[in-house]
XYZ file of C-alpha atoms in Angstrom:
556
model
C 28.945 25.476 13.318
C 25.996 25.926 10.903
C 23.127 27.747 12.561
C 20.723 27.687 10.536
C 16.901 27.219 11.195
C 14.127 25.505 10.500
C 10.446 25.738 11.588
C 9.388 22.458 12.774
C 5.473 21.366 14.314
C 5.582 19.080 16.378
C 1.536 18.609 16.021
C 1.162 15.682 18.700
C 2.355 18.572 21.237
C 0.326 20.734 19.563
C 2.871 23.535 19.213
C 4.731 25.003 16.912
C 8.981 25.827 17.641
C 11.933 27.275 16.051
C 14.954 24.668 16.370
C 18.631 25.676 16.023
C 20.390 23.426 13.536
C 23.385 22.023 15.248
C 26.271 19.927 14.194
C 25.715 16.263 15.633
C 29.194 15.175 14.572
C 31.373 14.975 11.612
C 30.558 14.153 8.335
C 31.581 10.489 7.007
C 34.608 10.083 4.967
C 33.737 8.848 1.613
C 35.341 5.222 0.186
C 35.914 6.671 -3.325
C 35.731 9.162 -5.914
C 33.776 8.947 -9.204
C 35.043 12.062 -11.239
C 32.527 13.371 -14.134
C 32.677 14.829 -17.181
C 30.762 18.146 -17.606
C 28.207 16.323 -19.789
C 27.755 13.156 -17.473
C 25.408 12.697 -14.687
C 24.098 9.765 -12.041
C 20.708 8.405 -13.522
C 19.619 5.214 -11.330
C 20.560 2.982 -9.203
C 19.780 -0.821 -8.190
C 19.999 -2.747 -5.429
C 20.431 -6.472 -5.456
C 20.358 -9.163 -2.960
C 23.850 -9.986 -2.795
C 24.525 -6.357 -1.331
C 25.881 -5.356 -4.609
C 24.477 -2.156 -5.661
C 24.215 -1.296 -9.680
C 24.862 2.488 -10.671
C 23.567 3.549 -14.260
C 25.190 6.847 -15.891
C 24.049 8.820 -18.376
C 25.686 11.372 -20.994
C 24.319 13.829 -22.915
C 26.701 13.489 -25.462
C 26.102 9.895 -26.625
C 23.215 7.555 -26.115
C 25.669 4.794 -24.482
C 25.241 3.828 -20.800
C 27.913 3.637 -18.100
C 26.968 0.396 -15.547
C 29.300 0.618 -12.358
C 28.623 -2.007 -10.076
C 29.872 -1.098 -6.428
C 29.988 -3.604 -3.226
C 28.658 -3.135 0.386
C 32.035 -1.505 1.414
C 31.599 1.177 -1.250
C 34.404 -0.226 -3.707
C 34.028 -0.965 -7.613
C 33.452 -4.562 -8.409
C 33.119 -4.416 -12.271
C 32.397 -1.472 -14.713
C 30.358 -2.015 -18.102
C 29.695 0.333 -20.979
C 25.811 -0.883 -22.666
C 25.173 0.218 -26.167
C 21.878 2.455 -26.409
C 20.671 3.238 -29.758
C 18.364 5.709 -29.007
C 18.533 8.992 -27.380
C 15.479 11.248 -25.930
C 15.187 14.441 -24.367
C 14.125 12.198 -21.598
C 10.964 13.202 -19.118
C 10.073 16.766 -18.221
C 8.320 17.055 -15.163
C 5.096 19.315 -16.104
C 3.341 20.874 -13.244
C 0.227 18.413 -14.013
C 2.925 15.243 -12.623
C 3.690 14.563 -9.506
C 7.020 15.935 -8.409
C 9.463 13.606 -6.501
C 10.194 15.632 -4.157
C 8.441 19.184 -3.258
C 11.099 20.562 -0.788
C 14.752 21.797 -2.902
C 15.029 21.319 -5.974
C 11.959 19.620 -7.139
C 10.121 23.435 -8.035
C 13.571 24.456 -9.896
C 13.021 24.293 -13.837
C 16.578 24.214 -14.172
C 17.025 21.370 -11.872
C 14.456 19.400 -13.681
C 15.238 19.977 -17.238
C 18.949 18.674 -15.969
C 17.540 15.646 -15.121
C 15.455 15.121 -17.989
C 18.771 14.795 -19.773
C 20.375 12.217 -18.163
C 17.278 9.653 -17.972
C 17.703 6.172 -19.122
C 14.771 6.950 -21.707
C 13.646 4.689 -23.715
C 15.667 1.845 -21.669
C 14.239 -0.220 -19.280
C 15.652 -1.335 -16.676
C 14.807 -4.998 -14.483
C 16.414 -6.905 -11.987
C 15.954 -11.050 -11.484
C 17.918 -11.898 -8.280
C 21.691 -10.857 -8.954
C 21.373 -9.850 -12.725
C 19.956 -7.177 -14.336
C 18.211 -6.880 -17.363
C 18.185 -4.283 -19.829
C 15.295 -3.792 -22.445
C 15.078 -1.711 -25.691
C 12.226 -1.464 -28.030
C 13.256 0.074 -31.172
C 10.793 2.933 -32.123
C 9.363 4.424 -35.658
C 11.463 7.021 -37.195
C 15.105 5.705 -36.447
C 17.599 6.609 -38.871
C 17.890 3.210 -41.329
C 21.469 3.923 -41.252
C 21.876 3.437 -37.483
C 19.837 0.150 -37.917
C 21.397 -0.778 -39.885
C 24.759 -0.908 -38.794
C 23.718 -2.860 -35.845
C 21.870 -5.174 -37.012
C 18.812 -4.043 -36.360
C 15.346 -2.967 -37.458
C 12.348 -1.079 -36.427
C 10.684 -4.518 -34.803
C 13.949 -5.345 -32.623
C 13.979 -5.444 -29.484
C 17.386 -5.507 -27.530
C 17.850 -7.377 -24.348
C 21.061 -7.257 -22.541
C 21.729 -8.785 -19.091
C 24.567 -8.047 -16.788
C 25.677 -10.731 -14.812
C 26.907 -10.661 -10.858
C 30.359 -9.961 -12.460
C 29.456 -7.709 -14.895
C 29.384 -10.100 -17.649
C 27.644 -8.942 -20.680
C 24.956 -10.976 -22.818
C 22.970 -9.063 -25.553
C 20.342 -10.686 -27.688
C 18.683 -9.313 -30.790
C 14.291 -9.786 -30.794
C 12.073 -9.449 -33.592
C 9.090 -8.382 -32.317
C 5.845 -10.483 -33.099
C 3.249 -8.749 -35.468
C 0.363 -6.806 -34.240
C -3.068 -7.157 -35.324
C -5.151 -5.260 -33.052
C -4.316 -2.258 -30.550
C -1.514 -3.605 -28.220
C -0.523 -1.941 -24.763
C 1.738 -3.604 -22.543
C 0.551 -3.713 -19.264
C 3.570 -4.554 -17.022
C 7.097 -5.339 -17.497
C 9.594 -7.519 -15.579
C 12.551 -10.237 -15.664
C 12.946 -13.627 -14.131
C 14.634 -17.199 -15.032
C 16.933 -15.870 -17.599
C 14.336 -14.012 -19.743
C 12.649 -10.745 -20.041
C 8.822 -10.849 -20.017
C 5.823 -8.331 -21.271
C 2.347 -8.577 -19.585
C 0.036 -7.321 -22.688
C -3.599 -6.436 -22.772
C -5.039 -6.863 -26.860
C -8.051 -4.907 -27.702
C -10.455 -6.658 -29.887
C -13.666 -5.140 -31.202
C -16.023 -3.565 -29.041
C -14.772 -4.386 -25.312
C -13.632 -7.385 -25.923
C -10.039 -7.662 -24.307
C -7.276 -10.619 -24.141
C -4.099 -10.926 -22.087
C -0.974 -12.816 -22.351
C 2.285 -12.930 -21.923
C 5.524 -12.616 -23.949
C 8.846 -14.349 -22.546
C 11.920 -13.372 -24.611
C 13.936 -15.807 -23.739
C 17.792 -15.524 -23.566
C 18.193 -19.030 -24.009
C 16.409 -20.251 -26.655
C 16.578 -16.340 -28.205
C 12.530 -17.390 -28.779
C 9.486 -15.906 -28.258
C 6.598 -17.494 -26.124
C 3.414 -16.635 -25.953
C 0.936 -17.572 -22.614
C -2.690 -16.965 -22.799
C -4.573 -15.586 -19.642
C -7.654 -16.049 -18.488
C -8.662 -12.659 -15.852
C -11.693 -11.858 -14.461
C -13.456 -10.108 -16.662
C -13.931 -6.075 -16.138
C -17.199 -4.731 -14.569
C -19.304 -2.835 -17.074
C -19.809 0.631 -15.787
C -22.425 2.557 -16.826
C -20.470 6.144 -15.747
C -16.476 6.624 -17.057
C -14.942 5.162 -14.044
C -11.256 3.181 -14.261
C -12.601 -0.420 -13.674
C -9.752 -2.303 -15.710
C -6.541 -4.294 -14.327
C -3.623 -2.609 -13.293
C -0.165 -4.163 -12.700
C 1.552 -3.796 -9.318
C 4.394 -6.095 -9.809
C 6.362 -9.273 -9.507
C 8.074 -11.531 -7.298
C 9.611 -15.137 -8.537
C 6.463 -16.766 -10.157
C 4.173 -14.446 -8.623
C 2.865 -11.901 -10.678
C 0.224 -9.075 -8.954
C -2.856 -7.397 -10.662
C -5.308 -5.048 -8.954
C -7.814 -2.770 -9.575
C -10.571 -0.538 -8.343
C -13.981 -1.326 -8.913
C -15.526 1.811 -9.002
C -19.263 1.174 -10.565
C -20.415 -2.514 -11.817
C -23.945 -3.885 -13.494
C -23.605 -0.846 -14.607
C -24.499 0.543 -11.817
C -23.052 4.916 -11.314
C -20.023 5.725 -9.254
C -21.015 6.161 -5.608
C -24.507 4.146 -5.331
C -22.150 0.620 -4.040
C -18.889 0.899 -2.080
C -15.944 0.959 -3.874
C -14.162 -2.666 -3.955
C -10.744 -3.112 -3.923
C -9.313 -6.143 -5.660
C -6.038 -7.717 -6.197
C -5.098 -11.108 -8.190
C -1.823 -12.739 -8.202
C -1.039 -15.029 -11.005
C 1.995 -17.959 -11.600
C 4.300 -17.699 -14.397
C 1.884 -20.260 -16.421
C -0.920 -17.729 -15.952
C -3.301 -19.647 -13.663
C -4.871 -17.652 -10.611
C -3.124 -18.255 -7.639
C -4.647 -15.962 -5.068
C -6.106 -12.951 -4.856
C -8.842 -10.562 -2.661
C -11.557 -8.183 -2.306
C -12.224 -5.720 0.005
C -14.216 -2.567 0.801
C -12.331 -1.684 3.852
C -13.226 -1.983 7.129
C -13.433 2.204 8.018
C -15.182 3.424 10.455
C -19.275 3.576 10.560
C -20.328 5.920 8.234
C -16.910 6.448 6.646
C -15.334 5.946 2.402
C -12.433 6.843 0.890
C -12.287 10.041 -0.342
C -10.649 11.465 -3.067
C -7.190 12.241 -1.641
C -4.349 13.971 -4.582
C -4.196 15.994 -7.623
C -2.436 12.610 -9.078
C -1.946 9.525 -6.861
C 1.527 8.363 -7.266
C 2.582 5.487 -8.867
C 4.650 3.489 -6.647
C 7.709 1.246 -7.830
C 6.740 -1.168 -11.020
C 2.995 -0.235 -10.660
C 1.859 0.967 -14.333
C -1.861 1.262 -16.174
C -3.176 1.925 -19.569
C -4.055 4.627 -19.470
C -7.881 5.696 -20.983
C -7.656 8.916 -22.911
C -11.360 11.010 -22.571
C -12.411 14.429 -23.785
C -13.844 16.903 -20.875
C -15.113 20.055 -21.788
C -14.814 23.023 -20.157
C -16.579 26.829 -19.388
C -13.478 29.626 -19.919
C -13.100 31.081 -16.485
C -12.489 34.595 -18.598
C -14.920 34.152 -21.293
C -18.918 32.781 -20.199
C -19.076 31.916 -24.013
C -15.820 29.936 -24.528
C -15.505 26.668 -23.487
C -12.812 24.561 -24.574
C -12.060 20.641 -24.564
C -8.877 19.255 -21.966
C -8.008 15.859 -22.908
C -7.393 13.540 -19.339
C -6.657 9.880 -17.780
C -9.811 8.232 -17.148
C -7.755 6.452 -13.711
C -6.390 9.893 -12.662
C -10.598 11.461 -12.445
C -11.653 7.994 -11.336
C -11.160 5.267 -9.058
C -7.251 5.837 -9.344
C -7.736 8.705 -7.026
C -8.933 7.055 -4.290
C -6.734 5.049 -2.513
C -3.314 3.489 -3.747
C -1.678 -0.159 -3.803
C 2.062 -1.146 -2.519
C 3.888 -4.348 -3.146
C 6.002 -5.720 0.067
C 8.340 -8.100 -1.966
C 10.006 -8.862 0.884
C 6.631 -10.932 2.220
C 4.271 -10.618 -1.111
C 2.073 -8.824 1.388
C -0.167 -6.226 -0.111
C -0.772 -2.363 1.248
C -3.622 -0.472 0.840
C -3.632 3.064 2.416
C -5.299 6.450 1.574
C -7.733 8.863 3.519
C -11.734 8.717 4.524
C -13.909 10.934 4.955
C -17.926 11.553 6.096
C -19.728 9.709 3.843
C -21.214 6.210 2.812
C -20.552 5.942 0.004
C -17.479 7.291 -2.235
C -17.737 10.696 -3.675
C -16.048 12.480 -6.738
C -15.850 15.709 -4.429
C -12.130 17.375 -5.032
C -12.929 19.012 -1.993
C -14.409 16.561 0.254
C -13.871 16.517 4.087
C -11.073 14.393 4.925
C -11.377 12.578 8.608
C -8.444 11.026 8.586
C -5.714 8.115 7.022
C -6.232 4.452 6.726
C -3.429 1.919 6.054
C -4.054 -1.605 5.534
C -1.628 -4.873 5.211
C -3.339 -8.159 3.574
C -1.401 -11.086 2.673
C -1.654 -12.636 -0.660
C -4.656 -14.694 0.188
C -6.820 -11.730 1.458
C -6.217 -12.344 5.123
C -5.732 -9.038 7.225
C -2.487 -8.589 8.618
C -2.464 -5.402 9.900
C -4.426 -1.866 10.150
C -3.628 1.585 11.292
C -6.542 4.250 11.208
C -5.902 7.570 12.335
C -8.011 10.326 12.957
C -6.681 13.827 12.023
C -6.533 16.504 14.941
C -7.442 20.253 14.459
C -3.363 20.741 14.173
C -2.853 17.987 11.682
C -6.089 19.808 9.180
C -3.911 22.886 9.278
C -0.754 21.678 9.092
C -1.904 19.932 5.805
C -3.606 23.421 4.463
C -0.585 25.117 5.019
C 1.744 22.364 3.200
C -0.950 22.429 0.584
C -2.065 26.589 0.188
C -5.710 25.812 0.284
C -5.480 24.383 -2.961
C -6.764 20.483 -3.437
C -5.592 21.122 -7.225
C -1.831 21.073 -6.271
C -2.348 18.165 -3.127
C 0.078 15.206 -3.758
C 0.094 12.176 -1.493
C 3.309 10.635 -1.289
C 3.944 6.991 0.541
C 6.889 5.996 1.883
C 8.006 2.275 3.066
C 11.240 3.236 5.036
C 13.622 0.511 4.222
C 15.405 1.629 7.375
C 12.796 1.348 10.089
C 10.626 -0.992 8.190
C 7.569 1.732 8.883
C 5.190 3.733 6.488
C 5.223 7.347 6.162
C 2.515 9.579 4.368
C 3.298 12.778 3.444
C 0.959 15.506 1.827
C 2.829 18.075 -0.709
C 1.616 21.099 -2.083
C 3.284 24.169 -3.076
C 3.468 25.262 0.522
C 5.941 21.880 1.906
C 5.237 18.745 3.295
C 2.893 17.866 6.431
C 3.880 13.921 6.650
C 2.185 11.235 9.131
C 4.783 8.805 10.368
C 3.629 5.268 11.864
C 5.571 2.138 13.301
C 5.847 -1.081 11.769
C 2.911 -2.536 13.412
C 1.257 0.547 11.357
C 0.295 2.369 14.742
C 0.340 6.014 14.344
C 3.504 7.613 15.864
C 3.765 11.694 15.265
C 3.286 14.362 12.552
C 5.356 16.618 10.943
C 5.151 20.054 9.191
C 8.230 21.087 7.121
C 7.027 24.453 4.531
C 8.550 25.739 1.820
C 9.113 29.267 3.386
C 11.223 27.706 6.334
C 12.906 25.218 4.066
C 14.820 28.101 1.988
C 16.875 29.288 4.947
C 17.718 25.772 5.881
C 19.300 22.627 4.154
C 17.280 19.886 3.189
C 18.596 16.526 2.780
C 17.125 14.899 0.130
C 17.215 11.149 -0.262
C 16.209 8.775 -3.642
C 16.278 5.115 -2.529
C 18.063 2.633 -4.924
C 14.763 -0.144 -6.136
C 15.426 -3.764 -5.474
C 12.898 -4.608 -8.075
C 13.561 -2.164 -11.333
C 14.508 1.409 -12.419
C 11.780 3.790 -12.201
C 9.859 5.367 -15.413
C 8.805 9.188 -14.835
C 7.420 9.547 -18.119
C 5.686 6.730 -17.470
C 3.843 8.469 -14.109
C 6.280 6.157 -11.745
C 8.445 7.744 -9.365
C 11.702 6.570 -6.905
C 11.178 5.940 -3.177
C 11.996 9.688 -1.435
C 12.473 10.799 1.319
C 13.375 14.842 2.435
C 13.896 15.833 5.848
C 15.398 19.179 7.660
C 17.387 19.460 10.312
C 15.410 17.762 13.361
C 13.973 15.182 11.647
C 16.717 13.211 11.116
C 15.126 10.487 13.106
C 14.105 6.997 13.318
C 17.437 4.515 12.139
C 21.096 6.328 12.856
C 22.040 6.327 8.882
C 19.656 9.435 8.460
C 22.014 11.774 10.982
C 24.990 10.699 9.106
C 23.000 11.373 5.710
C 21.985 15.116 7.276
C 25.711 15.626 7.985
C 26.409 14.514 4.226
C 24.187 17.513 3.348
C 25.502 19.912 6.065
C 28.796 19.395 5.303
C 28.072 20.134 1.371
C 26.459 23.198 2.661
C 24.473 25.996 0.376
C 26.305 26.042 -2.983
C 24.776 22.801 -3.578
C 21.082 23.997 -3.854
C 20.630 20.499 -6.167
C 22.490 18.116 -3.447
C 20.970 14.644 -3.731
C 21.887 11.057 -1.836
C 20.967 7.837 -3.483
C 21.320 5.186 -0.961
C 20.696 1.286 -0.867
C 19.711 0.009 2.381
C 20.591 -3.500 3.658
C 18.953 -5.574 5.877
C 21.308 -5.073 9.245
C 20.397 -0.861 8.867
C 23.927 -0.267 6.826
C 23.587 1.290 3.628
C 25.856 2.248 0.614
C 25.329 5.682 -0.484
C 26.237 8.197 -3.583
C 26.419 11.693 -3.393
C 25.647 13.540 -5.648
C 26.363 17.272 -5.294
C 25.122 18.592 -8.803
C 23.229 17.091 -11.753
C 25.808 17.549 -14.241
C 29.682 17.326 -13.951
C 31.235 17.384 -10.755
C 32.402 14.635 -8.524
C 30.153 11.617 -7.102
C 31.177 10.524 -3.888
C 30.592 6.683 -2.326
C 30.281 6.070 1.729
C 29.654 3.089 3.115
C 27.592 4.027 5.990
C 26.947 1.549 9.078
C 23.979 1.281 11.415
């Protein structure tokens, strides 16, 4: 028996308590046994509808990519090697990005330069029902050789799609000319083609969008013209443009935060929150705004360091010059170059898809004021959580007021330092319920609510207490696409210690996964896929690199 410990706060009690880590009954056997080579390591994983789930490995001796697709009961259905032609040193996480996950491994430089190595980089990856899609745009500066001998040239784009068997089609794009500034705005893959939502830049402000469908088919290229509202002119730099959230089948979501409009400065209005939903022929099919209904006297606040970006949500980003006064030096200044979104609106606040209903999520924190302030270190009362349907209509809200116990709990998980806050969101695809977790250098102080978004309990897991104890750390396999780090995105987490393995019976047989590993495995990660009935397939992955990866078929 492991006795470890852990120091847990149970905050709705009021009270903090040491809890002995105790075995709550032997680990699960696994199905199988994927063996690695030294060089080879588990980079993604998707999850489609027909239970099947899609594992993507990476080397970092060749650019190709191993597929493995494995069934509900854990065993391999098909296997698939997919030609890459280009090979990065993937995404290093810099202390400026928000970390997956704060607890383990996510501080270790080590750890994360291993998993820089093994990213997908620069492949995308989609999934339209039971195929997946995936995309390569060929970049500047490949060797003509390599292009060559492929077929290809610096406009190609390669499209490949996996079917439910594992069956293999690859087709060849040109990529259409650009006459203006181009920056592709979302990404995603539906009725046999892959398709790029793209914002043009004309002269001055003046902006288009369209599509492009690369059809598999037809192995054409069509172009669809959109007509968006346009953006409000602000008279301050605040993040006012469209921002993609994602798509379900001929359903495509936009939203944004209307910071300032009529040019009028950030923080004299109240800060709208829109979101448009579009058809696959570009007309408007629904859509909402909304300022929140907080309480009297109440506006978001400024709540992270970085606000996430959840699943397939992406922005252009707005590159401005901010000078600063040396901290050492009175006379020095110097210039840092930053995201307009990540000073802006994009800090206030986030967005989250439900493709299971097309509902739309809004949560984030308020504070004492009424209007929205810029303040990094404004007074936060408490957390908001919103669900809206497509068509605006409230669904559901959960507002909850922070306690004396929560406000510390958060300080601790955080240092006292807003600069390193990170809010994290979690949609547990086991109980179907939101949690919100704060991260700072200190641990985690998370809020968890029910799925009638009802507060429940809090939880305070920090750093100190987490290196004498194992922490089971958990990456959830996307239904919709493979996550881009480099891109700001980041997987669906979630990291518990012993004590909080609570709320659907996979997580204590996940905690024993991590028990039974035990300390040797400081890098210990599970990627699971949850199904509908509370079973889940899972992976384990012991080390980055090497080793052996095994598969359990877990049930409720």
């Amino acid at each position: 028996m492991l006795h470890k410990y852990v120091l847990l706060a149970t905050l709705g009690l009021q009270a903090v308590t040491l809890r002995a880590q105790t075995e709550d009954g032997p680990a699960p056997q696994p199905v199988q046994t994927i063996t690695l080579d030294p060089q080879t390591g588990l980079s993604a994983a998707v999850s489609l509808p027909n239970r099947t789930t899609v594992v993507f490995m990476v080397s970092t001796a060749t650019p190709q990519v191993h597929a493995v697709g494995l069934g509900a009961d854990g065993r391999t259905l098909w296997q698939k090697d997919l030609p890459r032609y280009q090979q990065t040193a993937g995404y290093y996480d810099s202390p400026r990005l928000p970390r997956y996950n704060v607890i383990g491994p996510g501080k270790d430089e080590e750890f994360r330069r291993q998993q820089a190595s093994v990213q997908l980089e620069p492949m995308d990856v989609f999934t339209d029902g039971n195929e997946v899609y995936t995309v390569e745009a060929i970049r500047l500066g490949v060797a003509k050789k390599l292009l060559a001998a492929n077929g290809l040239s610096e406009n190609s784009v390669v499209v490949q799609r996996l079917g439910g068997g594992g069956e293999l089609t690859r087709v060849v794009f040109e990529a259409p000319p650009r006459k203006t500034a181009v920056r592709t705005l979302g990404r995603y893959a539906e009725g046999g083609a892959y398709v790029e939502l793209v914002r043009e830049e004309g002269k001055g402000d003046a902006q288009a969008f369209y599509t492009e469908r690369y059809d598999l088919q037809t192995r054409a290229i069509q172009r669809t013209p959109l007509t968006l509202p346009e953006t409000p002119a602000a008279a301050a730099r605040v993040y006012n443009d469209w921002a993609y959230l994602g798509h379900r089948p001929n359903q495509t979501y936009l939203f944004r935060r209307v910071g300032s409009k009529n040019r009028e400065a950030f923080g004299r209005q109240p800060l709208e929150y829109q979101v448009l939903t579009l058809d696959n022929a570009g007309a408007a099919t629904g859509g909402f705004t909304t300022t929140l209904a907080l309480p009297k006297g109440s506006s978001p606040v400024y709540s992270a360091g970085l606000m996430p970006s959840l699943l397939e949500q992406t922005h252009v980003p707005r590159a401005i010059t901010v000078a600063h006064q040396s901290n050492f030096d009175p006379l020095k200044r110097y210039d840092e170059t930053l995201d307009e979104w990540n000073i802006s609106t994009g800090i206030f606040g986030d967005f989250y898809l439900d493709y299971a209903t097309g509902d739309v999520l809004l949560f984030g924190e308020y504070g004492p004021y009424a209007l929205p302030t810029l303040a990094r270190g404004a007074t936060r009362q408490g957390s908001f959580i919103y669900r809206f349907g497509p068509d605006g209509k409230l669904q559901q809200q959960g507002l909850h007021a922070y306690s004396k116990e929560e406000i510390k709990a958060q300080d601790q998980a955080n240092e006292g330092m807003w600069q390193n806050r990170r809010l994290h969101f979690l949609y547990d695809p086991f109980t179907q319920a939101p949690v919100l977790s704060f991260a700072g250098d200190g641990g985690y102080a998370s809020l968890y609510y029910d799925q009638d978004l009802a507060f429940q309990r809090s939880g305070l897991l920090l750093r100190k207490a987490s290196q004498q104890i194992l922490v089971t750390n958990v990456k959830f396999a996307s239904g919709s696409w493979v996550y881009k780090p480099w891109q700001g995105n980041r997987p669906e987490t979630k990291s518990f210690g012993p004590g909080e393995a609570t709320g659907a019976p996979v997580y204590a047989q996940l905690a024993a996964l991590r028990r039974a590993a035990g300390a040797p495995y400081p890098y210990h990660q599970l990627f699971v896929s949850a199904f509908a009935d509370r079973s889940a397939l899972v992976l384990e992955q012991p080390q980055v690199l090497g080793g052996a990866v095994r598969v359990y078929a877990l049930k409720p």
